[in-house]
Short mmCIF file of C-alpha atoms and ligand atoms in Angstrom, two decimals:
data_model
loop_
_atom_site.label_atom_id
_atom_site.label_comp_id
_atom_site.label_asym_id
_atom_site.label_seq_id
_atom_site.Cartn_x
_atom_site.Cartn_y
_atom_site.Cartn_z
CA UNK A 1 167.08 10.37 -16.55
CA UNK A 2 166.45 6.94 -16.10
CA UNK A 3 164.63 4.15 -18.41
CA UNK A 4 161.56 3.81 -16.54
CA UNK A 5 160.92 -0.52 -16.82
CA UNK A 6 157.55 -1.56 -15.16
CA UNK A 7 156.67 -4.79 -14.78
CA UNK A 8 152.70 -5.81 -13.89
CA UNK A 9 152.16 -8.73 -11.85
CA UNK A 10 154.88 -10.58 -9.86
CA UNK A 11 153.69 -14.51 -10.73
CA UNK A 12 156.18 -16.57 -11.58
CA UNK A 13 156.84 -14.40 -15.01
CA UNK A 14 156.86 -11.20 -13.89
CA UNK A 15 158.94 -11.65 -11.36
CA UNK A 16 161.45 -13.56 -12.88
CA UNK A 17 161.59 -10.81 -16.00
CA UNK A 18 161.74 -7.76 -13.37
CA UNK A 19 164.41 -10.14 -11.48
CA UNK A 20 166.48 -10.56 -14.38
CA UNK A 21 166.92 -7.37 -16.16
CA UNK A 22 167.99 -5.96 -12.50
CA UNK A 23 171.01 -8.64 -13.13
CA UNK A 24 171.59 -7.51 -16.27
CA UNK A 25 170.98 -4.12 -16.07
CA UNK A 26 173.21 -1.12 -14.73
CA UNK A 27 171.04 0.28 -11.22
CA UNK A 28 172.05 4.25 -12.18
CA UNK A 29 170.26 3.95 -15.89
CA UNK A 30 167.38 1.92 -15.27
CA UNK A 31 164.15 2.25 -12.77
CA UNK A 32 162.28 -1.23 -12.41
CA UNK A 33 159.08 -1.61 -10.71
CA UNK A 34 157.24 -4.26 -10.22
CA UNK A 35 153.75 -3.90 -9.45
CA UNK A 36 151.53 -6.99 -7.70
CA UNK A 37 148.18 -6.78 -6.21
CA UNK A 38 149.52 -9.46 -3.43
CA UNK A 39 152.80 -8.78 -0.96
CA UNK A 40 154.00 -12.13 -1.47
CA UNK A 41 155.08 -14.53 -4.23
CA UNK A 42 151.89 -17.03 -4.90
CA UNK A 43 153.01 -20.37 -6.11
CA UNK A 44 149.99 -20.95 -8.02
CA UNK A 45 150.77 -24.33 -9.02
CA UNK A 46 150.49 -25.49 -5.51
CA UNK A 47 147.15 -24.29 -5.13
CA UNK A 48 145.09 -27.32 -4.65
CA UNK A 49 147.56 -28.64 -1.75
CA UNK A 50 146.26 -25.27 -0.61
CA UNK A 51 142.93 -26.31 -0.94
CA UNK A 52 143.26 -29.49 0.88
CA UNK A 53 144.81 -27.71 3.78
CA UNK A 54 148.38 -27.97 3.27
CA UNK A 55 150.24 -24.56 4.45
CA UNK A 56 152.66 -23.82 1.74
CA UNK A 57 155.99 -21.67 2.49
CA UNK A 58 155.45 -18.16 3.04
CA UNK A 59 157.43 -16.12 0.42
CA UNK A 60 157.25 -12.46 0.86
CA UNK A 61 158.57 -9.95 -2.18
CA UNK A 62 160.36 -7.97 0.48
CA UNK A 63 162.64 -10.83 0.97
CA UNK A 64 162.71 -12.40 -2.34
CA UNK A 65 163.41 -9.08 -3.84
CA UNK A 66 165.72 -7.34 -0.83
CA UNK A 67 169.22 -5.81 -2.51
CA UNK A 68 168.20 -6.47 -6.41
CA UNK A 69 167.19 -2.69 -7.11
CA UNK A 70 163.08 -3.70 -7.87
CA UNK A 71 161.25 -1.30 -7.09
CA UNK A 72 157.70 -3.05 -5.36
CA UNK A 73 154.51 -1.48 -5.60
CA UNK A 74 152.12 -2.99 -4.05
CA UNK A 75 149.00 -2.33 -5.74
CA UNK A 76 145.71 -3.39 -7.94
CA UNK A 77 146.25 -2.71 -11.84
CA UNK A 78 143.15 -0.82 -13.28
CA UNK A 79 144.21 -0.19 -16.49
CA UNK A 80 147.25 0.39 -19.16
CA UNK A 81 147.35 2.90 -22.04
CA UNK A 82 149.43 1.85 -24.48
CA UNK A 83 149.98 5.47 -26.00
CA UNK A 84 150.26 7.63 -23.29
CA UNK A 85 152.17 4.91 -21.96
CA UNK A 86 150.52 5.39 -18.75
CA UNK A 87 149.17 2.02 -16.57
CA UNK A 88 146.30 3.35 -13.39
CA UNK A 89 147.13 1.79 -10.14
CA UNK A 90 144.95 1.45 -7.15
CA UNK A 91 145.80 0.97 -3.60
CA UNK A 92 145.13 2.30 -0.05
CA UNK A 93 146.21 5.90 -0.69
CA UNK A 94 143.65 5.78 -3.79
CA UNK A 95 143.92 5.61 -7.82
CA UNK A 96 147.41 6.74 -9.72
CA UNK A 97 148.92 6.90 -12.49
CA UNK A 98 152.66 5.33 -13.35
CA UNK A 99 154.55 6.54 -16.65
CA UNK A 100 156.76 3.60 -18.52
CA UNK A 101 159.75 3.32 -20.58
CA UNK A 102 159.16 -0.45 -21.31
CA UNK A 103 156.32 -2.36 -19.62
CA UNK A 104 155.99 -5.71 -19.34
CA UNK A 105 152.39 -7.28 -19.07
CA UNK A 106 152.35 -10.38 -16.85
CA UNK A 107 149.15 -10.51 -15.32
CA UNK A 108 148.58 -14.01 -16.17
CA UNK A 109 144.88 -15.66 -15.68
CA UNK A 110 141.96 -16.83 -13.67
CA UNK A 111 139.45 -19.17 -14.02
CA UNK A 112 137.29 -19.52 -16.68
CA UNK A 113 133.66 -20.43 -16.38
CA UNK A 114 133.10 -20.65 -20.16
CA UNK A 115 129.30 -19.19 -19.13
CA UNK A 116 128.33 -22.46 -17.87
CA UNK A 117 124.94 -21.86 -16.26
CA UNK A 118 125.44 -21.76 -12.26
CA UNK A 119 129.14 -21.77 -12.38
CA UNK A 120 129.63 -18.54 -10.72
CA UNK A 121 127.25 -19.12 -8.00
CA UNK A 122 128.04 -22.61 -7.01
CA UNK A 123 131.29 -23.48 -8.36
CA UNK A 124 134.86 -23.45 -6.99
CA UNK A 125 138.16 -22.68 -8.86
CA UNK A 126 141.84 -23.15 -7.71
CA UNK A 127 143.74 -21.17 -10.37
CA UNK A 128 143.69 -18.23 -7.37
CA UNK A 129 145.12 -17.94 -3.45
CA UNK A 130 141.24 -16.62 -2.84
CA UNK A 131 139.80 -19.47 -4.65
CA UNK A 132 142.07 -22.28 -3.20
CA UNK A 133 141.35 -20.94 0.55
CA UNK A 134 137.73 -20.99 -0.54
CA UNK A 135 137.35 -24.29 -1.40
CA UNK A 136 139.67 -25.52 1.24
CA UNK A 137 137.39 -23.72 3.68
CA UNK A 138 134.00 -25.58 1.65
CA UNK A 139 135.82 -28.96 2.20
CA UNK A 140 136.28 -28.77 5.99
CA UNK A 141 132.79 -28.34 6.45
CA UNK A 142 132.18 -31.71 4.33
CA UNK A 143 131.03 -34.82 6.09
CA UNK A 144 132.36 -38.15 5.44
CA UNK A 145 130.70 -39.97 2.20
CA UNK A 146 129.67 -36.40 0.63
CA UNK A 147 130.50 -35.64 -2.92
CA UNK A 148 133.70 -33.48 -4.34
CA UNK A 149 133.17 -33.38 -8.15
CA UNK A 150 135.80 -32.06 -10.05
CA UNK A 151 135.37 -30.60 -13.71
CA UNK A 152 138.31 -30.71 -16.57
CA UNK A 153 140.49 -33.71 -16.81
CA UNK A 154 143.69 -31.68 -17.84
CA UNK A 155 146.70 -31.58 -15.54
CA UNK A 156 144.99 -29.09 -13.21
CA UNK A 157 141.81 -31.12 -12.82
CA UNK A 158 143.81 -34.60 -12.77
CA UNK A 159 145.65 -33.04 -9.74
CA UNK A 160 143.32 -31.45 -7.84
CA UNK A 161 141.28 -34.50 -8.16
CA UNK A 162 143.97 -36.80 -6.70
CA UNK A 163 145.01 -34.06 -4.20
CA UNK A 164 141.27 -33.93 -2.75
CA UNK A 165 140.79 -38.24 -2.72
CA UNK A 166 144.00 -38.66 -1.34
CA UNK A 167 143.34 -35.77 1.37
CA UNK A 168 140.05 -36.71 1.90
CA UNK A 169 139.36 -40.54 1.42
CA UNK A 170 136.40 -40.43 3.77
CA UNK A 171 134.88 -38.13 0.66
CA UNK A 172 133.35 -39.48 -2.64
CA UNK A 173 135.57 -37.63 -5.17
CA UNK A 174 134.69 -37.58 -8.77
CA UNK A 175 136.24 -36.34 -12.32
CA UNK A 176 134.25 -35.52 -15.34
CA UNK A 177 136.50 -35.01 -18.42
CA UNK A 178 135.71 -34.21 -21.68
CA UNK A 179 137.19 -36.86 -23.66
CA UNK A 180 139.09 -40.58 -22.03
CA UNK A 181 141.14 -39.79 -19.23
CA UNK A 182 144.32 -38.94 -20.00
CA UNK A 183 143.96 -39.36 -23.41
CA UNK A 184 146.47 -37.13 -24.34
CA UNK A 185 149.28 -38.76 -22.42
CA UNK A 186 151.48 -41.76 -23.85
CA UNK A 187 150.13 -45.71 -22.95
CA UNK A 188 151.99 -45.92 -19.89
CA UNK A 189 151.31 -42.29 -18.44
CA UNK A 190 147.59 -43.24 -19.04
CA UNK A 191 147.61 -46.93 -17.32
CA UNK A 192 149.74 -45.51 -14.53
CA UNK A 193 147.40 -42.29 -14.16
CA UNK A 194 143.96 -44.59 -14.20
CA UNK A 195 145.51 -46.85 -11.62
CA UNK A 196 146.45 -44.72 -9.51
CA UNK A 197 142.78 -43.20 -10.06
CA UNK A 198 141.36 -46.44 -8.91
CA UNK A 199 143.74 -46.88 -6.02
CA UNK A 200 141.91 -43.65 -4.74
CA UNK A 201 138.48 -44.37 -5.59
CA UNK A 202 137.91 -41.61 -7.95
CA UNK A 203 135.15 -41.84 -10.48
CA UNK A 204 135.61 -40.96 -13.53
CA UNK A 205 133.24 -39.84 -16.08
CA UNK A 206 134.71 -39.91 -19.37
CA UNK A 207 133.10 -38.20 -22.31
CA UNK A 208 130.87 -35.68 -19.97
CA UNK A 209 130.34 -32.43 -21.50
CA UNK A 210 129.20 -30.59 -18.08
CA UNK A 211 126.66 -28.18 -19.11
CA UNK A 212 125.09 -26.82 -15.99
CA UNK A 213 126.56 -26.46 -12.41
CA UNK A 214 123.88 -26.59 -9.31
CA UNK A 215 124.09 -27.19 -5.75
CA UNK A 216 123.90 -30.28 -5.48
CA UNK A 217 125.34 -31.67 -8.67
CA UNK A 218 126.57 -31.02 -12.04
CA UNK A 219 124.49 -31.48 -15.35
CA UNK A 220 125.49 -32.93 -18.64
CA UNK A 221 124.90 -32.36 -22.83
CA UNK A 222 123.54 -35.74 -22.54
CA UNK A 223 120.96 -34.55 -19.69
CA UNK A 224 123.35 -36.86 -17.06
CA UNK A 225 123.54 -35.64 -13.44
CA UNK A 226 126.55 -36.20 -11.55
CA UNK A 227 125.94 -35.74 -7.94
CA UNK A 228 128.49 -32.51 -6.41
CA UNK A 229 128.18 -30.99 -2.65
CA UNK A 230 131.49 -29.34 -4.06
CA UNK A 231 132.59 -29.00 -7.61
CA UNK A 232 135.53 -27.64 -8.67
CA UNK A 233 136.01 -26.19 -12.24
CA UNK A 234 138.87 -26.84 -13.74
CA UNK A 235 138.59 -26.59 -17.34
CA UNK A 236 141.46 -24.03 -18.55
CA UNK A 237 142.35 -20.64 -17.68
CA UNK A 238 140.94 -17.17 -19.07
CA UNK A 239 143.49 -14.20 -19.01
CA UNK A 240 142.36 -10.49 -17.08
CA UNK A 241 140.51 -8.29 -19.13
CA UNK A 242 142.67 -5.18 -18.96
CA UNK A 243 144.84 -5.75 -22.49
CA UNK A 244 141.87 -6.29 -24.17
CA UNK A 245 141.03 -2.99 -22.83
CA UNK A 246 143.79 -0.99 -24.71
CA UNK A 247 144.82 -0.37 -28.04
CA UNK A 248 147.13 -3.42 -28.04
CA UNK A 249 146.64 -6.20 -30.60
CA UNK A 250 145.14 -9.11 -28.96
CA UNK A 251 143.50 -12.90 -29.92
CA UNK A 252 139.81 -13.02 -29.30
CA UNK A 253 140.26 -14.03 -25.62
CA UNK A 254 142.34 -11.11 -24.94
CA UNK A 255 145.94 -12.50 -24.73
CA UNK A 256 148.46 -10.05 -26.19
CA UNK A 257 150.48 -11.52 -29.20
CA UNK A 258 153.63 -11.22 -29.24
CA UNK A 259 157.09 -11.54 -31.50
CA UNK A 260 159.73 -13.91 -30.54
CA UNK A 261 161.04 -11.75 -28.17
CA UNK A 262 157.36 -11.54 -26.22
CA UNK A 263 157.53 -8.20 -27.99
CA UNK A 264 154.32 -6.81 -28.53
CA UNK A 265 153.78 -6.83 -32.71
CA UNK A 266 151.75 -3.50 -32.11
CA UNK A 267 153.39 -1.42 -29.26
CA UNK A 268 157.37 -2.12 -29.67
CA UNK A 269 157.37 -0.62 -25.89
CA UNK A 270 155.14 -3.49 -24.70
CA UNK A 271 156.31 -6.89 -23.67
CA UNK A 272 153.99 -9.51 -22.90
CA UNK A 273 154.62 -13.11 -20.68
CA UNK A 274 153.19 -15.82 -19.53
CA UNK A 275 149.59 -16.66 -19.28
CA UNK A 276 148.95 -13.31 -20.97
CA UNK A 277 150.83 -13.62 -23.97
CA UNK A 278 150.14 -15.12 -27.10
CA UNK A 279 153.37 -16.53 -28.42
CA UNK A 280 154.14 -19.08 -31.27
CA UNK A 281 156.06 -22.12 -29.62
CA UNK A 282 157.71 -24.80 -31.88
CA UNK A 283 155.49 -26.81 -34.73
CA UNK A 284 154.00 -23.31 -35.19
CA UNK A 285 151.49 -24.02 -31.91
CA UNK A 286 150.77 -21.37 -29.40
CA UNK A 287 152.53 -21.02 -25.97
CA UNK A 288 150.25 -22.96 -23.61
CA UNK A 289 149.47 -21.70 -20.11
CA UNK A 290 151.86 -22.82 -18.27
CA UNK A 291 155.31 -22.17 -16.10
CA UNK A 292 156.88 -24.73 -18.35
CA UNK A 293 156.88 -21.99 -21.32
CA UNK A 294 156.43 -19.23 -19.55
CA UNK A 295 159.75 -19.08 -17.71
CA UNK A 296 161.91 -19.11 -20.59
CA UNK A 297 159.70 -16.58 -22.01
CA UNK A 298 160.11 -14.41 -19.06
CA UNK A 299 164.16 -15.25 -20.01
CA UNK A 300 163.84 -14.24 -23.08
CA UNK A 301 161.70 -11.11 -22.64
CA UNK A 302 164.40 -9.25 -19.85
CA UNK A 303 167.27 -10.39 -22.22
CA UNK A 304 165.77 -9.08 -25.46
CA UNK A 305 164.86 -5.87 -23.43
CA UNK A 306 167.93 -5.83 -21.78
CA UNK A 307 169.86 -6.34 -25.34
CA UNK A 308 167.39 -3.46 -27.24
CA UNK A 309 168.75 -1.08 -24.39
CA UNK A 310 171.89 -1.59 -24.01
CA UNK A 311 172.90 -2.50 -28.09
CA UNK A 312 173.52 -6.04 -27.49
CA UNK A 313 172.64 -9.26 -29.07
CA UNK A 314 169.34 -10.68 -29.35
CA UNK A 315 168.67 -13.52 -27.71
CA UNK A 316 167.46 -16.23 -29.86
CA UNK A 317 166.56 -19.12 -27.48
CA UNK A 318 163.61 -21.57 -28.65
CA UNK A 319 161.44 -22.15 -26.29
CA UNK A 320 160.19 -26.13 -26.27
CA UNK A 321 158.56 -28.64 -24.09
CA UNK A 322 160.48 -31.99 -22.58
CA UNK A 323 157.68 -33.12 -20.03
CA UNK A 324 154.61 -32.18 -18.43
CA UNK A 325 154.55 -33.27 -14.44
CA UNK A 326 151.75 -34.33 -12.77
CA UNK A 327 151.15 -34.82 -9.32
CA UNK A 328 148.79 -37.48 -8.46
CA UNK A 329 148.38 -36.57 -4.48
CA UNK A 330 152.21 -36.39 -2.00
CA UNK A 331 152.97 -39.55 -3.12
CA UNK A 332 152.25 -40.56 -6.98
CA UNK A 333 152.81 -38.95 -9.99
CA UNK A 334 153.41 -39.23 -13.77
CA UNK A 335 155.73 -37.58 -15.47
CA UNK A 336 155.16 -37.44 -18.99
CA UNK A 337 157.93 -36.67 -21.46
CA UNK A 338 156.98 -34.45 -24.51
CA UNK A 339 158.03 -33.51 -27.98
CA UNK A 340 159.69 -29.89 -28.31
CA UNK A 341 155.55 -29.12 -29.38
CA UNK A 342 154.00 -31.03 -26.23
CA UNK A 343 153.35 -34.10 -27.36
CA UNK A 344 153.63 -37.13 -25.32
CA UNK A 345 156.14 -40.03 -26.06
CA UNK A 346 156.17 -43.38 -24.98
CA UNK A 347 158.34 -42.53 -22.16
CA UNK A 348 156.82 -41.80 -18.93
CA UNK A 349 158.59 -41.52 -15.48
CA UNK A 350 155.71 -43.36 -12.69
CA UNK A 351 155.29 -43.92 -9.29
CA UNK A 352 156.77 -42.53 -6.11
CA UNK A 353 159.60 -41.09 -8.24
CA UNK A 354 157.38 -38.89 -10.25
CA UNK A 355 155.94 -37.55 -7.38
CA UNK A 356 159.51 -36.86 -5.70
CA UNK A 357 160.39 -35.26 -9.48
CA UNK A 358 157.22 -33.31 -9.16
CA UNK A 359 158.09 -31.69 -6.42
CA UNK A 360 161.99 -30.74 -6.81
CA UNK A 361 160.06 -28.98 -10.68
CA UNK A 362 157.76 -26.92 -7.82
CA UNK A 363 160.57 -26.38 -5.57
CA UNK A 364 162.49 -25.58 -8.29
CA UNK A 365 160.34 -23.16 -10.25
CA UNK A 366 160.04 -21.03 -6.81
CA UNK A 367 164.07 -21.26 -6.70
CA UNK A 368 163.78 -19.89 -10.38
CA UNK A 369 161.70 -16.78 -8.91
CA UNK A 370 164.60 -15.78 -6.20
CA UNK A 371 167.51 -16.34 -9.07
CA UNK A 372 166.13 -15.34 -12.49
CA UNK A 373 169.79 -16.28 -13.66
CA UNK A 374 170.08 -19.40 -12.32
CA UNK A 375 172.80 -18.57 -10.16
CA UNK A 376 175.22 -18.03 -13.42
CA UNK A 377 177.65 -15.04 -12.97
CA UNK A 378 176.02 -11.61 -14.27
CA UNK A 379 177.00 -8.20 -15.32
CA UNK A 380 174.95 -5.43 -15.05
CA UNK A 381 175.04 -3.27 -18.87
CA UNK A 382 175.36 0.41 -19.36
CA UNK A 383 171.71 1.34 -21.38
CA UNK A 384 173.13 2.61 -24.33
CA UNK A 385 172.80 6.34 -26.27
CA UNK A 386 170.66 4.61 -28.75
CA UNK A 387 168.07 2.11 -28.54
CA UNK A 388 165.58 0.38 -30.81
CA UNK A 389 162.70 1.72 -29.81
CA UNK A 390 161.58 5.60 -30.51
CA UNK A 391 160.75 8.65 -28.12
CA UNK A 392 162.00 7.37 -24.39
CA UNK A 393 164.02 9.00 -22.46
CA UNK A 394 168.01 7.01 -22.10
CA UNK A 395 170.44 7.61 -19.51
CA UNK A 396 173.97 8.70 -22.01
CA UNK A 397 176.99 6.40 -22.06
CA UNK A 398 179.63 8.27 -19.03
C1 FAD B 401 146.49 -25.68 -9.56
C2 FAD B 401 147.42 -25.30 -10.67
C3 FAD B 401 148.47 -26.17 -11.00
C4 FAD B 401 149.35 -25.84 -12.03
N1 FAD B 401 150.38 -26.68 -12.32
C5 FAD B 401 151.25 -26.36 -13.28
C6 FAD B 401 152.36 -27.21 -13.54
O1 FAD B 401 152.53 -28.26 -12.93
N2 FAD B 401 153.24 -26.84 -14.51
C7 FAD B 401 153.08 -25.68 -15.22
O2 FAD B 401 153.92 -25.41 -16.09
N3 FAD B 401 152.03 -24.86 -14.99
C8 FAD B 401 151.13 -25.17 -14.04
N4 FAD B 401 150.07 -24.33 -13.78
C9 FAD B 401 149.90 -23.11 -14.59
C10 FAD B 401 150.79 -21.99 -14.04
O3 FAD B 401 150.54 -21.81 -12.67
C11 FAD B 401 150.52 -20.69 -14.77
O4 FAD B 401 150.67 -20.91 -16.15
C12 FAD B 401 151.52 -19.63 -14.31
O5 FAD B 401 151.28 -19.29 -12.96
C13 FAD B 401 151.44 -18.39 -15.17
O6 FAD B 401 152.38 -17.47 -14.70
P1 FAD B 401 152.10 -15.91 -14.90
O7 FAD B 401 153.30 -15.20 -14.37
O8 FAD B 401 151.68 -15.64 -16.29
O9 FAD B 401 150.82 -15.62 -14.01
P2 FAD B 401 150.56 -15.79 -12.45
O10 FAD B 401 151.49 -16.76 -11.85
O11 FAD B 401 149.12 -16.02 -12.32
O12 FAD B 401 150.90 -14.35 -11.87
C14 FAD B 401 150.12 -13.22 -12.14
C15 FAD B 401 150.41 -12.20 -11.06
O13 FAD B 401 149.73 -11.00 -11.37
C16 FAD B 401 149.05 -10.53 -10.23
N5 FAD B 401 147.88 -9.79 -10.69
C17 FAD B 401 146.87 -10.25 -11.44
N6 FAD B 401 146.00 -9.26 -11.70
C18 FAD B 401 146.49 -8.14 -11.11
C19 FAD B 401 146.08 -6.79 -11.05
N7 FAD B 401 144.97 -6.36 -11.66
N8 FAD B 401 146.85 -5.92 -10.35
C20 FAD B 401 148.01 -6.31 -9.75
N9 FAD B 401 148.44 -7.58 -9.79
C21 FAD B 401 147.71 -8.48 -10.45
C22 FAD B 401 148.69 -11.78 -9.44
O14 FAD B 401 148.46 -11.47 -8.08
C23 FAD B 401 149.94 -12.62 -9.67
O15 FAD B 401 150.93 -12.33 -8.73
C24 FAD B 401 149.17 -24.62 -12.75
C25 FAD B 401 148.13 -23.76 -12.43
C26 FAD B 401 147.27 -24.09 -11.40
C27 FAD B 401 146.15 -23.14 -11.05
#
């Protein structure tokens, strides 16, 4: 009998996990499937060029995935349980039920409208193909001088800000952040990012706690309104609310927390990446959102499955920052370079440059997808007559 491996969600994490242990993997012990609501790869961080009506490069699974030995399923995941080690499927033949081995949780995140009144009704959100294609549809309709107000001033809300004004300079874009803009980025990635800013005539309304979305305009704490024919709500991601759903331990939000192998610390047959896992990253600091830690995660994850199988080594790779790249529009950017723990240095990369570097990291991270190995030499691993984990079924050592 085979090890049965499933892998939900084929983002950037999933796939690259489900990718990599069928390198490392022998084909006759091991089943992998990989199960995705969508039939082809969504490069999520490219989903405000999306909005502003760039076409991005079609990637289908069928392709990406053609000779590697994953399995596809294309279907809607309703629901895991972690003891009968069941997960319920949906899809146009109706509701099923899939039996695992090992499963590895990687349906990352959406939006999150924090419960801001009139959010849901009126506001946009780019963390989703759906929601990019939504907006991008909203801002063709928009007439010259009308407002685009973007909420969050983190790197998705910087960018999607800059994407629209640059796209769009007949529009009256607009940024409400928190706290200063930038403020967590070194002197030079901040000047560089508020020039560029001004270049495109964004506004930008520092210390705005946005407390109320309508359709017109957004509302502040400090009873401010900012006028909005769009906005677009940027302000952090919230993960799906299936693992919160099962037995698994979880934080409050619902990510599922995980060992340093993106082990699960209560279901030993449960692997969690990505935007659904809750992983401790160096200076003790939680894993944030992001490809940046995510893909070595999803390294680490099909290695330290692929070692528990098969009776190898452990992989003990820390995973730690170097930059964070943002894309001011196609042709600025700032790239920002980081402590192993995320935090900025003095050194920033600006200009033109940053925007080329920007876009080899996107290029890049897609390339990552296709060759969860990096093109290094691989051998696939007998699963071995033991393995760490209790009560699954192992394909014997010939
Ligand atoms: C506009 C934007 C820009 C970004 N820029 C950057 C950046 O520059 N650098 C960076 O490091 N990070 C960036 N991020 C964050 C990054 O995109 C996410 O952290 C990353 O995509 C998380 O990967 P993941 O595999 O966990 O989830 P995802 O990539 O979201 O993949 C989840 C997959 O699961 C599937 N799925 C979800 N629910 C179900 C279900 N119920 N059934 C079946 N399938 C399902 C989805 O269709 C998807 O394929 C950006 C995000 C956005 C929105």
């Amino acid at each position: 009998m085979q090890h049965r491996v499933i892998v939900l969600g084929a983002g950037y994490t999933g796939a690259i996990a489900a990718g990599r242990l069928a390198k490392r993997l022998h084909r006759e012990d091991v089943a992998i499937t990989l199960v995705n609501a969508e039939p082809d790869f969504v490069e999520r961080v490219r989903m405000h060029q999306l909005a502003v009506g760039q076409d991005l490069k079609p990637r289908p699974f069928s392709e990406m995935f053609a000779g590697t030995g994953v399995e596809l399923k294309l279907a809607e995941v309703t629901g895991v349980d972690v003891d009968r080690r069941t997960v319920a499927v949906i899809d146009g033949n109706g509701a099923e039920e899939l039996e695992y081995d090992t499963l590895v949780y990687a349906l990352g995140s959406g939006w999150n409208a924090q419960g801001v009144p009139g959010t849901a009704k009126y506001a946009h959100e780019i963390a989703s193909r759906p929601g990019a294609l939504r907006l991008r549809e909203r801002l063709g309709r928009l007439e010259a001088g009308q407002t685009v107000t973007v909420v969050g001033g983190g790197l998705t809300g910087l960018e999607a800000a800059a994407e629209i004004a640059e796209a769009r300079p007949d529009l009256d874009v607009a940024l409400a952040a928190r706290g200063d803009l930038g403020d967590w980025l070194s002197p030079k990635g901040r000047g560089h990012l508020r020039k560029v800013f001004d270049k495109l005539g964004i506004t930008v309304h520092e210390h705005a706690d946005v407390t109320g979305v309508e359709a017109d305009r957004v509302t502040t704490a400090d009873r401010k309104a900012i006028p909005a024919a769009v906005t677009v709500w940027t302000t952090g991601f919230a993960v799906h609310p299936i693992a919160k759903a099962t037995a698994l331990e979880v934080t409050g939000p619902g990510q599922i927390v995980v060992d340093g192998t993106m082990r699960s610390v209560s279901h030993p047959d449960v692997y969690a990446v990505g935007d659904a896992a809750y992983a401790m990253g160096p200076g003790d600091k939680p894993l944030r959102m992001s490809c940046a830690s995510g893909t070595p995660a999803a390294w680490q994850a099909a290695d330290a499955i692929a070692a528990r199988l098969t009776g190898g080594k452990l992989p003990n790779m820390p995973i730690r920052y170097f930059q964070q790249c943002i894309s001011l529009g196609r042709r600025e950017g700032v790239i920002q370079y980081v402590t192993a723990d995320d935090r900025a240095v003095r050194a920033a990369l600006t200009g033109q440059l940053a925007a080329v570097y920007k876009e080899l990291i996107c290029k890049g991270a897609a390339w990552g997808v296709a060759n969860p190995t990096l093109g290094m030499p691989t051998r696939r691993r007998r699963v071995a007559r033991e393995r760490a984990t209790a009560g699954s079924a192992v394909k014997t050592l010939a």
